[in-house]
Tab-separated table of C-alpha atoms in Angstrom:
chain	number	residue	atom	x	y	z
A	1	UNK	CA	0.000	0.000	0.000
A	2	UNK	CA	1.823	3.151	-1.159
A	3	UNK	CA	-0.907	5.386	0.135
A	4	UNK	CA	-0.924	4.282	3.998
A	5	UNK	CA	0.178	1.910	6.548
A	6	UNK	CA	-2.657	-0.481	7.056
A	7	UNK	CA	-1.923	-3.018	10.567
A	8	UNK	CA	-4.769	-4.837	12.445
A	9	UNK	CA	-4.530	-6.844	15.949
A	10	UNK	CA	-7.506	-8.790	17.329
A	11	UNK	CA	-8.305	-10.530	20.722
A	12	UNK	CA	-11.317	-12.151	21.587
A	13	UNK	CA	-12.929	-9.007	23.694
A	14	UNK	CA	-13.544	-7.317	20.217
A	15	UNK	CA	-11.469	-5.105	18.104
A	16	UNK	CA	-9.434	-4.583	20.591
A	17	UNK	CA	-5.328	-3.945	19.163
A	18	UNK	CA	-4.779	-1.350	17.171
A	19	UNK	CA	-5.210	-0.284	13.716
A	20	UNK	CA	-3.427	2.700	12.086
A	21	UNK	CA	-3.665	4.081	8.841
A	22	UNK	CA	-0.631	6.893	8.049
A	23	UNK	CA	-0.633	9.266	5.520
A	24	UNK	CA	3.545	9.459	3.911
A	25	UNK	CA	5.768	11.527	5.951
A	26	UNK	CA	3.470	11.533	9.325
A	27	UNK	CA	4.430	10.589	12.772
A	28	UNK	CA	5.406	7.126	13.009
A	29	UNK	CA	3.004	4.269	14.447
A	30	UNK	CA	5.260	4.062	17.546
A	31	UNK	CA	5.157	7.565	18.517
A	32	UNK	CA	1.222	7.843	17.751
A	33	UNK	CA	1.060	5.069	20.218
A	34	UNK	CA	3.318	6.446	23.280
A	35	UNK	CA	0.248	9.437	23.503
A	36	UNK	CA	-2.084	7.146	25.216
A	37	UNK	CA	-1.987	3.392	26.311
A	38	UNK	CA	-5.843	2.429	24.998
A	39	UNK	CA	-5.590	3.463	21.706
A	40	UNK	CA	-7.500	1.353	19.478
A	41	UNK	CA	-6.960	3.475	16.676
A	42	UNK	CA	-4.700	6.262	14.710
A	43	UNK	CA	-6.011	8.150	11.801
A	44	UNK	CA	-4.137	10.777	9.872
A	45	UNK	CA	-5.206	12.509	7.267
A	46	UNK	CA	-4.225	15.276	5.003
A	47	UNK	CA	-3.769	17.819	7.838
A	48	UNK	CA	-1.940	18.508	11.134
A	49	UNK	CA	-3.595	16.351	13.607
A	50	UNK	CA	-3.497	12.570	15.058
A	51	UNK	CA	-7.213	11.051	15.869
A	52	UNK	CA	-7.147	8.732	18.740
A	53	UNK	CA	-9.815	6.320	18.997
A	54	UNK	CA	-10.101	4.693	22.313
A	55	UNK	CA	-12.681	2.013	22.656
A	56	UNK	CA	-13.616	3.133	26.427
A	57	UNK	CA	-15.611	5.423	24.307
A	58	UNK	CA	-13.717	8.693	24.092
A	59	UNK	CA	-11.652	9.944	20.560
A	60	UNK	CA	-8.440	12.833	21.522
A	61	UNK	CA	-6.690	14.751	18.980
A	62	UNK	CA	-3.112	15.996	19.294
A	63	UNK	CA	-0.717	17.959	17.123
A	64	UNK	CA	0.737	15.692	14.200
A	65	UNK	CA	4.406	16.738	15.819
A	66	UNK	CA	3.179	14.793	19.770
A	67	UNK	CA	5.917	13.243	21.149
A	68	UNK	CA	5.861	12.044	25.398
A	69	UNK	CA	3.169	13.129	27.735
A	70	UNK	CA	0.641	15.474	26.381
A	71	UNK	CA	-2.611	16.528	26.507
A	72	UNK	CA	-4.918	16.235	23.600
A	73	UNK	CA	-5.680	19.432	21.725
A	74	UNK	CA	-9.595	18.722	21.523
A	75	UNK	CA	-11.536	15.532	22.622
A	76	UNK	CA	-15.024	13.683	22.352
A	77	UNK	CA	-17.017	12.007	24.845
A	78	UNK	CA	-19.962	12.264	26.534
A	79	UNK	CA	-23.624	11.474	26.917
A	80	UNK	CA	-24.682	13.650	23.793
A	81	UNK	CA	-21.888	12.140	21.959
A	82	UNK	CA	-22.956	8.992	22.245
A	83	UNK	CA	-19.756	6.947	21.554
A	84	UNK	CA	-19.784	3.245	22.692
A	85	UNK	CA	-16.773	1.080	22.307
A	86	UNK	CA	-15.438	3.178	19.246
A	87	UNK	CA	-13.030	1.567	17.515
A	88	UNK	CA	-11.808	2.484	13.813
A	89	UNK	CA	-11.211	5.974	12.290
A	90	UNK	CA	-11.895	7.991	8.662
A	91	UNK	CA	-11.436	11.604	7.923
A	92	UNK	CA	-13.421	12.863	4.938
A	93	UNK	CA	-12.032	15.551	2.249
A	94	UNK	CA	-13.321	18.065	4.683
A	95	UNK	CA	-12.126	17.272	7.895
A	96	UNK	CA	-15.243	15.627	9.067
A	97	UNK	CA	-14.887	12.525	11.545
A	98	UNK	CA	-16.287	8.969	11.117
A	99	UNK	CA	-16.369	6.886	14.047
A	100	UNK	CA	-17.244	3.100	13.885
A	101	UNK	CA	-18.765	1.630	17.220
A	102	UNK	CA	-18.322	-2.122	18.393
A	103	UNK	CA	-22.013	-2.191	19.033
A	104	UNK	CA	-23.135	-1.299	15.670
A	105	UNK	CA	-22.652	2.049	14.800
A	106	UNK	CA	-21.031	4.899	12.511
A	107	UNK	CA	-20.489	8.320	14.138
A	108	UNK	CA	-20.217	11.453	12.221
A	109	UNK	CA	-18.546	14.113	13.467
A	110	UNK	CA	-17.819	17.320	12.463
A	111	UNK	CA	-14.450	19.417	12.066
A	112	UNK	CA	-14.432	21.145	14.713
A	113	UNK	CA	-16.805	18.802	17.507
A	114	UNK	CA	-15.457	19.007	20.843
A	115	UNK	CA	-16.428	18.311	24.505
A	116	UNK	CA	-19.683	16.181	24.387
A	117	UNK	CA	-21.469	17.505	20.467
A	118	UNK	CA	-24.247	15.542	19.229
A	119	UNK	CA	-23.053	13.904	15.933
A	120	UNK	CA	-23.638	15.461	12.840
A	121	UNK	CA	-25.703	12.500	11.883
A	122	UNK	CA	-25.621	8.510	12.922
A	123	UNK	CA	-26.096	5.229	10.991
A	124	UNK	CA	-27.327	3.027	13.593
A	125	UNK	CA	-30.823	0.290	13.365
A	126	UNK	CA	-31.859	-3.189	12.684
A	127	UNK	CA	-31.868	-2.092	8.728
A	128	UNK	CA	-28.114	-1.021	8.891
A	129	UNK	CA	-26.434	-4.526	8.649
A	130	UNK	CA	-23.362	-3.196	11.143
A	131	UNK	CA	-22.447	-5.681	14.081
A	132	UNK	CA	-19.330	-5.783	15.706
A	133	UNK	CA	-18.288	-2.986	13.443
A	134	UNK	CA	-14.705	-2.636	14.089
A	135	UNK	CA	-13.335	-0.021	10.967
A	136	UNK	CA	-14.628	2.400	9.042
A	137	UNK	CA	-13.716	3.989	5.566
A	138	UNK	CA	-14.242	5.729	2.756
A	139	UNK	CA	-14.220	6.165	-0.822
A	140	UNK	CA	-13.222	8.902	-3.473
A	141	UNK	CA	-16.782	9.465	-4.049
A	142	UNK	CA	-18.115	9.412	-0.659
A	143	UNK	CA	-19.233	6.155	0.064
A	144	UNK	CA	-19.019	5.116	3.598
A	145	UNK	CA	-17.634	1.032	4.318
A	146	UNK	CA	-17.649	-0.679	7.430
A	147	UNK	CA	-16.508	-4.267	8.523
A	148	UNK	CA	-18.561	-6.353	10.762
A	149	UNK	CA	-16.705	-9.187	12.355
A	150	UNK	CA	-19.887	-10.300	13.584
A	151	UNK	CA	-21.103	-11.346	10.091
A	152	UNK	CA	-17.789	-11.436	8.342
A	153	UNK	CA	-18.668	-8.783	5.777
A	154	UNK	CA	-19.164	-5.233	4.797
A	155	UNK	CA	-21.659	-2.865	4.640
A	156	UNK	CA	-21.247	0.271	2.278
A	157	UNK	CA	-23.590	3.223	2.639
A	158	UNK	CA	-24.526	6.353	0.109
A	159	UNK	CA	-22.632	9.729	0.859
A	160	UNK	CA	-24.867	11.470	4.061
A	161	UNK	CA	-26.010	8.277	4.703
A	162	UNK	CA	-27.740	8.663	8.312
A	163	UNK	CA	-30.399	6.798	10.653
A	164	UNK	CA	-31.421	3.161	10.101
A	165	UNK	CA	-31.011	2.667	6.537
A	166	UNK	CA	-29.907	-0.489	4.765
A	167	UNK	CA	-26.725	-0.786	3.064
A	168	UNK	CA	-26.518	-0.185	-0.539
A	169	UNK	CA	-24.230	-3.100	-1.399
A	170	UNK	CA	-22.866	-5.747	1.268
A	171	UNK	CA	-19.915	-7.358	1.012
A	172	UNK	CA	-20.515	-10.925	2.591
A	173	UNK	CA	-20.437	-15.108	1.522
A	174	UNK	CA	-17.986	-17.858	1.557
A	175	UNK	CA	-16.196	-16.412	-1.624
A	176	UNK	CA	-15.226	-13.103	-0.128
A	177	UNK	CA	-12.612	-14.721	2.243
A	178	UNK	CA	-13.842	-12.435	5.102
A	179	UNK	CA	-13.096	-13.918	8.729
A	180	UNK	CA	-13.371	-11.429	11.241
A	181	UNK	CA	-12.439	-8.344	9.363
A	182	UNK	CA	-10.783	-5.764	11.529
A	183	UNK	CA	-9.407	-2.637	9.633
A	184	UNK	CA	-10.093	-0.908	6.072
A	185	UNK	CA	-8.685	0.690	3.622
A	186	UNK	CA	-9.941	2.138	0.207
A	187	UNK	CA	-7.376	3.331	-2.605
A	188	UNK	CA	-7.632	6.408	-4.960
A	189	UNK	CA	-9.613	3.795	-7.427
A	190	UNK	CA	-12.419	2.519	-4.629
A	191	UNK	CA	-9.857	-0.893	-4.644
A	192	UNK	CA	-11.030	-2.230	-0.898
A	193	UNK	CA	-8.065	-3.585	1.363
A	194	UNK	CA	-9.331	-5.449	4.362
A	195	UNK	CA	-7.402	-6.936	7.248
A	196	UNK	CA	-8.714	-9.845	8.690
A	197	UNK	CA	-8.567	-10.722	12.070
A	198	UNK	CA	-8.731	-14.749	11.755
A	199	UNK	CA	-6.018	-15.979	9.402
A	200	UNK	CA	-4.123	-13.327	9.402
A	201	UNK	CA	-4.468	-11.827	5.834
A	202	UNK	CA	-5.243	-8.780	3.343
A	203	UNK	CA	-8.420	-9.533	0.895
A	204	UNK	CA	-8.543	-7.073	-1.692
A	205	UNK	CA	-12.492	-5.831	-3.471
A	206	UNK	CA	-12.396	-4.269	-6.331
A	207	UNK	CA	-14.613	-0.953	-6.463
A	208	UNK	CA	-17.871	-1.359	-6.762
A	209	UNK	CA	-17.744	-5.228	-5.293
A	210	UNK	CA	-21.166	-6.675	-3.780
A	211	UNK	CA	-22.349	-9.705	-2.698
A	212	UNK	CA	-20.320	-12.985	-2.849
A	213	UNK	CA	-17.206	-11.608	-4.441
């Protein structure tokens, strides 16, 4: 992967490990580490900042240049926010933050959220396909994926996507190779690299994929 650093861990709580995706030339996986001991996940993106997504429900951001000891620069938690066992990270064009949830959810927050905001919007229900969602991404145009390690497959979603509304494709069936899919990434071409948890390998979707693939 030219484009990013893509590294999953799994134990049998969850999603728990870690799973960072690093834009060329950003701090190194290490160093986003040392900021804080429950980090499940490390996003950067094409500006100055290093998300933090810890899965007792709380995502910090600190200066892309962190090293030691410091306090975050902005953070998210709260009743309003809603987060529950957040686990994987995506930063959209804009700066806006996508949050997957353990328990079935996708978080949207905006650029500049802090303390406990209500999310810009939520894709959460019954309808929604995502359990045990453990990563989040996106696409050039938009499109929001998540793996479910619950169901071995993944969900994508229509840009603004928000409430409990099915998936427009799913990714799922003994083809696909799926098997606990931890973290995602999606290439300049909507190419769809996923880590999986059990067996320890990279399956690789080509844009548009659906169903058995």
């Amino acid at each position: 992967l030219a484009a990013a650093i893509l590294c999953a861990a799994y134990s049998f709580t969850g999603c728990s490990g870690s799973t960072l995706a690093q834009a060329p030339g950003s701090q190194t996986a290490s160093s986003g580490r040392e900021v804080v001991d429950s980090a499940a996940t490390v996003s950067c993106a094409n500006h100055p900042c290093i998300y933090v997504s810890d899965a007792d429900s709380e995502l910090t951001a600190y200066p892309d240049t962190v090293h030691g000891d410091r306090l975050p620069t902005k953070e998210i938690f709260g009743q309003f926010a809603g987060l529950n066992g957040n686990e994987g990270i995506a930063i959209d064009a804009v700066d806006n933050v996508y949050i997957a949830d353990f328990v079935g959810d996708v978080s949207v927050f905006g650029p500049r959220a802090n303390g406990d905001p209500r999310p810009k919007r939520k894709i959460t229900g019954a309808k929604t396909g995502l359990n045990g969602t453990c990563s989040v991404g996106l696409d050039a145009a938009g499109d929001v994926y998540a793996t479910n390690g619950a169901t071995n497959s993944i969900t994508v979603y229509a840009p603004g996507a928000q409430g409990n509304v099915a998936p427009s494709r799913t990714i799922s069936g003994s083809n696909t190779g799926l098997s606990q899919p931890f973290g995602i990434f999606l290439d300049a071409s909507g190419n769809a690299y996923v880590a999986n948890s059990v067996g320890n390998s990279v399956t690789v979707y080509a844009a548009g994929a659906d169903g058995d693939a």
